[in-house]
Coordinates of C-alpha atoms and ligand atoms in Angstrom, one line a residue:
X1 CA 56.6 -19.3 80.0
X2 CA 57.4 -16.9 76.8
X3 CA 59.6 -14.8 79.0
X4 CA 61.6 -17.8 80.1
X5 CA 62.1 -19.2 76.8
X6 CA 63.3 -15.2 76.0
X7 CA 65.5 -15.2 79.0
X8 CA 67.0 -18.9 78.2
X9 CA 67.7 -17.6 74.7
X10 CA 69.6 -14.9 75.8
X11 CA 71.1 -16.6 78.0
X12 CA 72.2 -18.8 75.1
X13 CA 73.1 -16.0 73.0
X14 CA 75.8 -14.3 75.9
X15 CA 77.6 -17.5 76.1
X16 CA 77.8 -17.6 72.5
X17 CA 78.6 -13.8 71.8
X18 CA 80.2 -12.2 75.1
X19 CA 82.4 -14.6 76.8
X20 CA 83.0 -13.3 80.3
X21 CA 85.9 -10.5 80.7
X22 CA 87.4 -11.8 77.5
X23 CA 87.2 -10.2 74.4
X24 CA 87.1 -13.3 72.4
X25 CA 87.9 -17.4 72.4
X26 CA 90.5 -17.0 70.2
X27 CA 92.8 -20.2 70.1
X28 CA 95.5 -20.1 73.2
X29 CA 98.2 -21.6 71.0
X30 CA 100.6 -21.3 68.3
X31 CA 101.0 -23.7 65.0
X32 CA 104.4 -25.5 65.3
X33 CA 104.0 -28.4 62.9
X34 CA 101.4 -28.7 59.6
X35 CA 99.5 -31.6 57.7
X36 CA 99.0 -30.3 54.5
X37 CA 95.5 -31.0 53.0
X38 CA 94.7 -31.1 49.6
X39 CA 92.2 -28.8 47.6
X40 CA 90.4 -30.8 45.1
X41 CA 88.3 -29.6 41.8
X42 CA 84.4 -30.1 42.0
X43 CA 84.8 -32.7 39.4
X44 CA 87.4 -34.6 41.6
X45 CA 84.9 -34.3 44.3
X46 CA 81.9 -35.4 42.2
X47 CA 84.2 -38.5 41.5
X48 CA 84.9 -39.8 44.7
X49 CA 81.4 -39.5 46.2
X50 CA 80.5 -41.3 43.2
X51 CA 82.7 -43.9 43.7
X52 CA 82.2 -43.9 47.2
X53 CA 78.2 -44.9 46.5
X54 CA 77.6 -41.3 48.1
X55 CA 78.5 -42.2 51.7
X56 CA 80.9 -40.3 53.3
X57 CA 82.4 -43.2 55.3
X58 CA 83.2 -44.6 52.3
X59 CA 85.6 -41.2 51.0
X60 CA 89.2 -41.8 51.3
X61 CA 90.6 -39.5 53.8
X62 CA 92.6 -37.6 50.8
X63 CA 90.1 -36.9 49.1
X64 CA 88.8 -34.6 52.2
X65 CA 89.7 -31.1 52.6
X66 CA 87.9 -30.5 55.8
X67 CA 87.4 -33.7 57.9
X68 CA 84.2 -33.2 60.4
X69 CA 83.1 -36.9 59.9
X70 CA 84.4 -37.1 64.1
X71 CA 86.3 -35.7 67.1
X72 CA 86.9 -39.3 67.9
X73 CA 90.5 -39.6 68.0
X74 CA 91.0 -36.8 65.3
X75 CA 92.2 -34.1 67.8
X76 CA 96.1 -32.4 67.8
X77 CA 98.2 -33.3 70.5
X78 CA 100.1 -30.1 72.1
X79 CA 104.3 -30.2 72.2
X80 CA 104.2 -31.3 75.8
X81 CA 101.6 -34.6 74.5
X82 CA 104.0 -35.5 72.1
X83 CA 107.2 -34.7 74.1
X84 CA 105.5 -37.4 76.7
X85 CA 105.3 -39.8 74.0
X86 CA 109.0 -39.8 74.0
X87 CA 108.9 -40.5 77.6
X88 CA 107.4 -43.8 76.9
X89 CA 108.2 -46.5 79.8
X90 CA 107.4 -49.5 77.7
X91 CA 108.0 -52.2 80.7
X92 CA 105.0 -55.1 80.8
X93 CA 104.3 -54.4 84.4
X94 CA 104.1 -51.2 86.6
X95 CA 105.1 -48.6 83.6
X96 CA 105.8 -45.0 85.6
X97 CA 103.3 -43.6 82.8
X98 CA 100.3 -46.0 84.7
X99 CA 101.3 -44.5 87.9
X100 CA 101.4 -40.4 85.9
X101 CA 98.0 -41.4 84.5
X102 CA 96.7 -42.7 87.6
X103 CA 97.8 -39.7 89.7
X104 CA 96.2 -37.0 87.0
X105 CA 92.9 -39.4 86.8
X106 CA 92.7 -38.8 90.8
X107 CA 93.9 -35.3 90.8
X108 CA 91.4 -33.9 88.3
X109 CA 88.7 -36.1 88.5
X110 CA 88.8 -37.6 92.0
X111 CA 88.1 -41.1 91.7
X112 CA 90.4 -43.6 93.5
X113 CA 91.1 -46.5 91.4
X114 CA 92.2 -46.7 87.8
X115 CA 92.0 -49.5 85.0
X116 CA 93.2 -48.4 81.7
X117 CA 91.7 -49.7 78.7
X118 CA 92.1 -49.6 75.1
X119 CA 89.5 -47.3 74.7
X120 CA 86.0 -46.3 76.1
X121 CA 84.3 -49.3 74.9
X122 CA 86.9 -51.3 76.7
X123 CA 85.9 -49.7 80.2
X124 CA 82.0 -50.4 79.2
X125 CA 82.8 -54.1 78.5
X126 CA 83.8 -54.4 81.8
X127 CA 82.0 -52.2 83.8
X128 CA 78.5 -53.9 82.3
X129 CA 80.2 -57.7 83.0
X130 CA 80.7 -56.8 86.8
X131 CA 77.6 -54.9 87.7
X132 CA 75.2 -56.1 85.4
X133 CA 72.8 -59.3 85.7
X134 CA 70.5 -60.9 83.6
X135 CA 67.3 -59.1 83.5
X136 CA 68.7 -56.2 84.8
X137 CA 67.6 -52.4 83.9
X138 CA 70.1 -49.7 83.2
X139 CA 68.7 -46.1 83.1
X140 CA 70.4 -43.3 81.4
X141 CA 70.1 -39.7 79.8
X142 CA 70.0 -40.9 76.3
X143 CA 71.6 -44.4 74.8
X144 CA 74.8 -44.2 73.0
X145 CA 75.8 -46.8 70.7
X146 CA 78.4 -48.9 72.3
X147 CA 77.1 -48.3 75.8
X148 CA 73.9 -49.9 75.4
X149 CA 75.0 -53.0 73.3
X150 CA 77.6 -54.0 76.1
X151 CA 75.0 -53.5 78.5
X152 CA 72.6 -55.5 76.4
X153 CA 75.2 -58.2 75.8
X154 CA 75.4 -58.4 79.5
X155 CA 72.2 -59.5 79.9
X156 CA 70.5 -55.9 80.8
X157 CA 68.0 -53.5 79.2
X158 CA 68.6 -49.9 78.6
X159 CA 66.0 -47.5 79.8
X160 CA 65.8 -43.7 78.4
X161 CA 65.4 -41.9 81.2
X162 CA 66.3 -38.2 79.3
X163 CA 64.0 -35.3 79.6
X164 CA 61.5 -34.8 76.6
X165 CA 62.9 -31.6 75.8
X166 CA 65.9 -33.2 74.1
X167 CA 64.0 -35.3 71.1
X168 CA 63.4 -32.0 70.0
X169 CA 65.8 -30.1 67.8
X170 CA 64.0 -26.6 68.0
X171 CA 63.7 -26.9 72.0
X172 CA 66.1 -23.9 73.7
X173 CA 66.1 -26.0 77.2
X174 CA 69.8 -24.8 78.3
X175 CA 70.2 -28.4 79.8
X176 CA 69.0 -31.0 77.6
X177 CA 71.4 -33.5 78.8
X178 CA 69.2 -33.4 82.3
X179 CA 67.7 -36.6 83.4
X180 CA 63.8 -36.7 84.3
X181 CA 63.3 -37.6 87.8
X182 CA 59.7 -38.5 87.3
X183 CA 60.8 -41.0 84.5
X184 CA 63.7 -42.2 86.7
X185 CA 61.6 -42.8 90.0
X186 CA 58.7 -44.4 87.9
X187 CA 60.9 -47.0 86.6
X188 CA 62.6 -47.9 89.8
X189 CA 59.0 -48.2 91.8
X190 CA 58.0 -50.4 88.5
X191 CA 61.2 -52.8 88.5
X192 CA 62.4 -52.1 92.3
X193 CA 65.8 -51.0 93.2
X194 CA 67.6 -54.4 93.3
X195 CA 67.1 -54.8 89.4
X196 CA 69.0 -51.4 88.4
X197 CA 72.6 -51.7 89.2
X198 CA 73.5 -48.4 88.4
X199 CA 72.3 -45.1 86.4
X200 CA 74.3 -44.7 83.2
X201 CA 74.7 -40.8 83.3
X202 CA 76.3 -39.1 80.7
X203 CA 77.8 -35.5 80.5
X204 CA 77.3 -33.7 77.4
X205 CA 75.2 -36.2 75.8
X206 CA 76.4 -37.3 72.3
X207 CA 73.3 -38.8 70.8
X208 CA 71.2 -35.5 72.0
X209 CA 73.8 -33.4 70.1
X210 CA 76.8 -32.9 72.7
X211 CA 73.6 -31.2 75.5
X212 CA 75.0 -30.6 78.8
X213 CA 73.7 -32.1 82.0
X214 CA 73.2 -29.2 84.9
X215 CA 74.3 -29.8 88.4
X216 CA 71.2 -29.1 90.0
X217 CA 69.9 -31.9 88.2
X218 CA 72.7 -34.0 88.9
X219 CA 72.6 -33.6 92.5
X220 CA 68.9 -34.3 92.6
X221 CA 69.3 -37.5 90.7
X222 CA 72.3 -38.4 93.4
X223 CA 69.5 -37.6 96.0
X224 CA 67.1 -39.9 94.6
X225 CA 69.3 -42.9 93.7
X226 CA 71.0 -42.5 97.1
X227 CA 67.4 -42.8 98.6
X228 CA 67.2 -46.6 96.8
X229 CA 70.9 -47.4 97.5
X230 CA 71.6 -47.0 93.6
X231 CA 74.8 -46.2 92.3
X232 CA 75.9 -43.8 89.5
X233 CA 78.0 -44.5 86.6
X234 CA 79.2 -41.5 84.5
X235 CA 80.4 -41.2 81.2
X236 CA 82.7 -38.6 81.5
X237 CA 84.1 -38.6 77.7
X238 CA 83.0 -35.1 77.0
X239 CA 82.9 -34.1 81.1
X240 CA 85.0 -30.8 80.3
X241 CA 82.8 -29.6 77.5
X242 CA 79.5 -29.9 79.9
X243 CA 81.5 -28.6 83.2
X244 CA 82.0 -25.4 80.7
X245 CA 78.2 -25.1 80.1
X246 CA 77.5 -25.0 83.0
X247 CA 80.1 -22.4 84.3
X248 CA 78.2 -20.1 81.5
X249 CA 74.7 -21.1 82.0
X250 CA 74.2 -22.5 85.7
X251 CA 73.2 -20.2 88.4
X252 CA 76.1 -20.1 91.1
X253 CA 78.7 -21.7 88.8
X254 CA 79.8 -18.4 86.6
X255 CA 82.9 -18.2 89.3
X256 CA 83.9 -21.5 89.5
X257 CA 86.6 -23.0 87.5
X258 CA 85.7 -25.4 84.8
X259 CA 88.5 -27.5 86.9
X260 CA 86.8 -27.6 89.9
X261 CA 83.1 -28.0 88.4
X262 CA 84.3 -31.0 86.4
X263 CA 85.5 -32.6 90.1
X264 CA 82.3 -31.4 91.8
X265 CA 80.4 -33.5 89.0
X266 CA 82.7 -36.8 89.5
X267 CA 82.2 -36.6 93.1
X268 CA 78.8 -37.0 92.3
X269 CA 78.8 -40.1 91.0
X270 CA 80.4 -43.7 92.0
X271 CA 82.5 -44.5 88.9
X272 CA 83.1 -43.2 85.0
X273 CA 84.2 -44.6 82.0
X274 CA 86.1 -42.8 79.6
X275 CA 86.6 -42.5 75.9
X276 CA 90.1 -40.7 76.1
X277 CA 89.8 -40.1 71.9
X278 CA 87.3 -36.9 73.1
X279 CA 88.2 -34.2 75.3
X280 CA 92.0 -35.5 76.9
X281 CA 93.0 -35.3 73.1
X282 CA 94.6 -38.7 72.8
X283 CA 94.2 -40.7 69.3
X284 CA 93.9 -43.7 71.3
X285 CA 92.9 -45.0 74.8
X286 CA 90.5 -45.1 77.7
X287 CA 90.1 -46.2 81.3
X288 CA 87.6 -47.2 84.0
X289 CA 87.4 -45.2 87.3
X290 CA 86.2 -46.5 90.3
X291 CA 85.6 -45.5 93.8
X292 CA 84.6 -48.9 95.2
X293 CA 87.6 -51.2 95.9
X294 CA 85.9 -54.4 95.8
X295 CA 84.1 -53.8 92.3
X296 CA 87.9 -52.3 91.6
X297 CA 89.2 -55.4 92.0
X298 CA 87.1 -57.4 90.1
X299 CA 87.4 -54.5 87.2
X300 CA 91.5 -55.4 87.3
X301 CA 90.8 -59.1 87.2
X302 CA 88.6 -59.2 84.3
X303 CA 90.8 -56.5 82.3
X304 CA 93.3 -58.9 82.4
X305 CA 91.5 -61.2 80.3
X306 CA 89.8 -59.0 77.7
X307 CA 92.8 -55.7 77.4
X308 CA 96.2 -56.8 78.8
X309 CA 97.8 -56.1 82.4
X310 CA 96.0 -54.1 84.8
X311 CA 98.8 -51.4 84.3
X312 CA 98.6 -50.9 80.7
X313 CA 94.9 -52.3 79.6
X314 CA 95.6 -52.3 76.0
X315 CA 97.6 -48.8 76.0
X316 CA 101.4 -48.6 75.1
X317 CA 103.1 -47.0 77.7
X318 CA 103.8 -43.7 75.8
X319 CA 100.0 -43.5 75.0
X320 CA 99.0 -43.2 79.0
X321 CA 101.8 -40.4 79.3
X322 CA 100.5 -38.4 76.5
X323 CA 96.9 -39.4 77.9
X324 CA 97.6 -37.7 81.4
X325 CA 98.9 -34.9 79.9
X326 CA 96.1 -34.4 77.9
X327 CA 93.7 -34.3 80.9
X328 CA 95.3 -31.8 82.6
X329 CA 94.9 -29.7 79.6
X330 CA 91.4 -31.0 79.0
X331 CA 90.4 -29.0 82.0
X332 CA 92.4 -25.5 81.5
X333 CA 90.0 -22.8 81.0
X334 CA 91.7 -21.0 78.0
X335 CA 91.6 -24.4 76.1
X336 CA 88.2 -25.5 77.0
X337 CA 86.6 -21.8 76.1
X338 CA 88.3 -21.8 72.8
X339 CA 87.2 -25.5 72.0
X340 CA 83.3 -24.9 72.6
X341 CA 83.8 -21.4 71.3
X342 CA 84.8 -22.3 68.1
X343 CA 82.0 -24.6 67.6
X344 CA 79.4 -22.3 69.1
X345 CA 81.0 -19.5 66.3
X346 CA 80.5 -21.9 63.4
X347 CA 76.8 -22.6 64.9
X348 CA 75.6 -18.9 65.6
X349 CA 76.8 -17.9 62.1
X350 CA 75.1 -21.1 60.6
X351 CA 71.9 -20.0 62.7
X352 CA 72.4 -16.3 61.6
X353 CA 72.2 -17.3 58.1
X354 CA 68.9 -18.9 58.1
X355 CA 70.3 -22.2 58.0
X356 CA 68.4 -24.7 60.2
X357 CA 70.5 -26.0 62.4
X358 CA 69.6 -28.0 66.0
X359 CA 69.3 -25.7 68.8
X360 CA 70.7 -24.8 71.2
X361 CA 74.3 -25.5 69.9
X362 CA 76.1 -28.6 71.5
X363 CA 79.5 -28.5 72.4
X364 CA 81.3 -31.2 69.8
X365 CA 79.5 -30.2 66.9
X366 CA 76.6 -28.5 64.8
X367 CA 73.9 -30.6 63.8
X368 CA 72.2 -29.5 60.6
X369 CA 68.5 -30.2 60.7
X370 CA 67.9 -31.9 57.8
X371 CA 64.1 -32.0 57.1
X372 CA 64.0 -28.7 57.5
X373 CA 66.8 -27.8 55.0
X374 CA 65.2 -30.3 52.4
X375 CA 61.7 -30.5 53.2
X376 CA 60.8 -31.2 50.0
X377 CA 62.6 -34.8 50.3
X378 CA 60.4 -37.6 52.1
X379 CA 62.7 -39.8 54.8
X380 CA 62.9 -42.3 52.3
X381 CA 65.2 -40.3 50.1
X382 CA 67.2 -40.0 52.5
X383 CA 67.5 -36.2 53.4
X384 CA 70.5 -36.2 55.5
X385 CA 72.8 -38.3 53.7
X386 CA 71.9 -36.6 50.5
X387 CA 72.8 -33.2 52.2
X388 CA 76.1 -34.7 53.6
X389 CA 77.1 -35.6 50.3
X390 CA 76.3 -32.6 48.6
X391 CA 78.3 -30.4 51.3
X392 CA 81.0 -32.7 50.2
X393 CA 80.5 -32.1 46.3
X394 CA 80.5 -28.2 47.1
X395 CA 83.6 -28.1 49.1
X396 CA 84.8 -31.0 50.2
X397 CA 83.9 -31.1 53.7
X398 CA 83.4 -34.2 55.3
X399 CA 80.3 -34.6 57.6
X400 CA 77.9 -37.5 59.0
X401 CA 74.7 -38.9 58.7
X402 CA 72.5 -39.3 61.7
X403 CA 68.8 -40.2 60.7
X404 CA 67.0 -43.0 58.4
X405 CA 69.8 -44.8 57.4
X406 CA 71.9 -45.0 60.7
X407 CA 68.6 -45.7 62.7
X408 CA 68.4 -49.1 60.1
X409 CA 65.2 -51.3 60.2
X410 CA 62.8 -52.9 61.9
X411 CA 64.0 -56.3 63.1
X412 CA 60.2 -57.4 62.8
X413 CA 58.8 -55.6 59.7
X414 CA 61.4 -54.7 57.6
X415 CA 60.9 -51.6 57.0
X416 CA 62.8 -48.5 57.7
X417 CA 62.9 -46.8 61.3
X418 CA 61.8 -43.1 61.0
X419 CA 63.7 -41.3 63.7
X420 CA 62.4 -38.1 64.6
X421 CA 66.0 -36.5 64.2
X422 CA 66.8 -36.6 60.5
X423 CA 70.6 -34.7 60.9
X424 CA 74.4 -34.0 59.8
X425 CA 76.4 -33.6 62.0
X426 CA 79.6 -31.5 61.7
X427 CA 81.8 -32.1 64.6
X428 CA 85.0 -30.3 65.2
X429 CA 88.2 -32.0 66.1
X430 CA 90.1 -30.1 68.8
X431 CA 92.9 -27.7 68.2
X432 CA 92.8 -28.5 64.5
X433 CA 90.9 -26.2 62.0
X434 CA 91.1 -22.6 62.1
X435 CA 88.2 -20.1 62.1
X436 CA 89.1 -19.7 58.5
X437 CA 88.2 -23.1 57.8
X438 CA 84.8 -22.5 60.0
X439 CA 84.2 -19.6 57.4
X440 CA 84.9 -22.3 54.5
X441 CA 82.4 -24.7 56.2
X442 CA 79.7 -22.2 56.7
X443 CA 80.0 -20.9 53.0
X444 CA 79.7 -24.2 51.6
X445 CA 76.4 -24.7 53.7
X446 CA 75.0 -21.7 52.9
X447 CA 75.9 -22.4 49.2
X448 CA 73.9 -25.8 49.7
X449 CA 71.1 -24.2 51.5
X450 CA 70.5 -21.5 48.5
X451 CA 70.4 -24.4 46.2
X452 CA 68.5 -26.7 48.2
X453 CA 65.3 -26.5 45.7
X454 CA 67.5 -28.8 42.6
X455 CA 68.7 -31.6 45.3
X456 CA 66.7 -34.8 44.7
X457 CA 67.8 -37.2 46.9
X458 CA 68.8 -40.5 47.2
X459 CA 68.1 -44.2 46.6
X460 CA 69.8 -46.8 48.5
X461 CA 71.5 -49.5 46.0
X462 CA 73.4 -51.6 48.5
X463 CA 72.4 -52.2 52.0
X464 CA 74.8 -54.4 54.3
X465 CA 72.7 -56.1 57.1
X466 CA 74.6 -54.4 60.2
X467 CA 74.8 -50.7 61.0
X468 CA 74.2 -49.9 57.4
X469 CA 75.3 -46.2 57.4
X470 CA 78.9 -47.4 57.3
X471 CA 79.1 -49.4 54.2
X472 CA 75.6 -48.7 52.3
X473 CA 75.9 -47.3 48.9
X474 CA 73.5 -44.8 46.6
X475 CA 72.5 -43.2 43.5
X476 CA 71.2 -40.3 42.9
X477 CA 67.8 -39.6 41.8
X478 CA 67.1 -37.8 38.6
Ligands
PLP501 C1 83.0 -42.3 71.8 C2 81.9 -42.5 72.6 C3 82.3 -44.0 73.5 C4 83.1 -45.0 73.1 O1 84.1 -45.1 73.0 P1 85.4 -45.6 72.6 O2 86.4 -44.7 72.7 O3 84.8 -44.9 70.6 O4 85.2 -46.8 72.3 C5 81.3 -43.8 74.4 N1 80.4 -42.6 75.0 C6 80.0 -41.5 74.4 C7 79.6 -40.8 75.2 C8 81.3 -41.4 73.1 O5 81.3 -40.4 72.7

């Protein structure tokens, strides 16, 4: 067992340090246009975070130097994508850009039918409404906020069937996004297959810290669900990032291209929802993809009500064109290697500095373990919220709390939820920041770490009723 762990560790480190046959993950692009950002002084940042109630969501983006709040819609489009914007065919019906998008989805993902939506949650809404009945159960490899909400609004109940390792920030399992087949089969036996409209399978599981699922696990899941006649709906928001991790760490896939692996993943599923603001690098957009003609017909009917006609679904023609091009770029091996390589580079450096980070490093961000970073602060003093504001004050780097503030309160007792994971997320947008920026982030986290004993924590002085992490305000404890 110990041997296994060392081997797994070695496997991860190999991914991070010695990319196959290549010297480095260096960016496969050069910079043609820049967006100036402004450096601020420590005094300015101190004032800005106080005005923002020590909540990074309430900062103005002008006051931020390096913005690692999210990778959603914040990536840099290529010159080709921008050229695609000028080719927008803004016809109300039958835009040529829709057909280009449909063709890209069929080619790279292999799904037959496409319904465009304004973003990922639009697709989640439609699939939930057409597949879930009152009283149904939807097993998934960890929840995502909007996905779970739409399942519940449609009358369903989400059941977490991810492996236990996913909940442990120090466990080095290389595929923490895997589905626990025993948990899944136990649920099927308990509630009956007819109460399970589909399994919600996410690639590069966001809430677990960007952790991949293996193809071995997906194949086994497919076998099990087929036995019971249950389809798999794929949250494919970060499928290319997951495919890259399979190529690096799963036996039998080292010589396959990311493009081939993406296709193999999709072929094991029956449909997918996509937030195109992530992998395919557009600022807004998404889609629902399906293989079943009858379901597609229902989805196409419903998109007209909530999003727009079935050949634009809430997107402008130009946005569909940029998305079609972004899909092709997202699976290019040089691109994905540099994208994940940059995240792992920052993660490896912080690990080597002795900073407590969630292991293995995920594909879209580095997650600081605030419980171990600030062990002298109880969760009542909001360690992750405190840490995010201290990093901002130190350098102007904006991160996000994922801990007790995000978890909210128990509806019955009114007490805080005290989640296992008390994290600060440093999320890296695609193609936006350079290695020098990563060094600034590293130095800043290190500087805060060296002075961690002096950090006193926060108290909450304003708490909104719903999703409090967006708007809550805090005061520094003295
Ligand atoms: C962002 C995201 C969504 C929701 O997509 P939006 O485009 O923000 O509506 C769904 N699932 C995952 C895994 C995501 O990261």
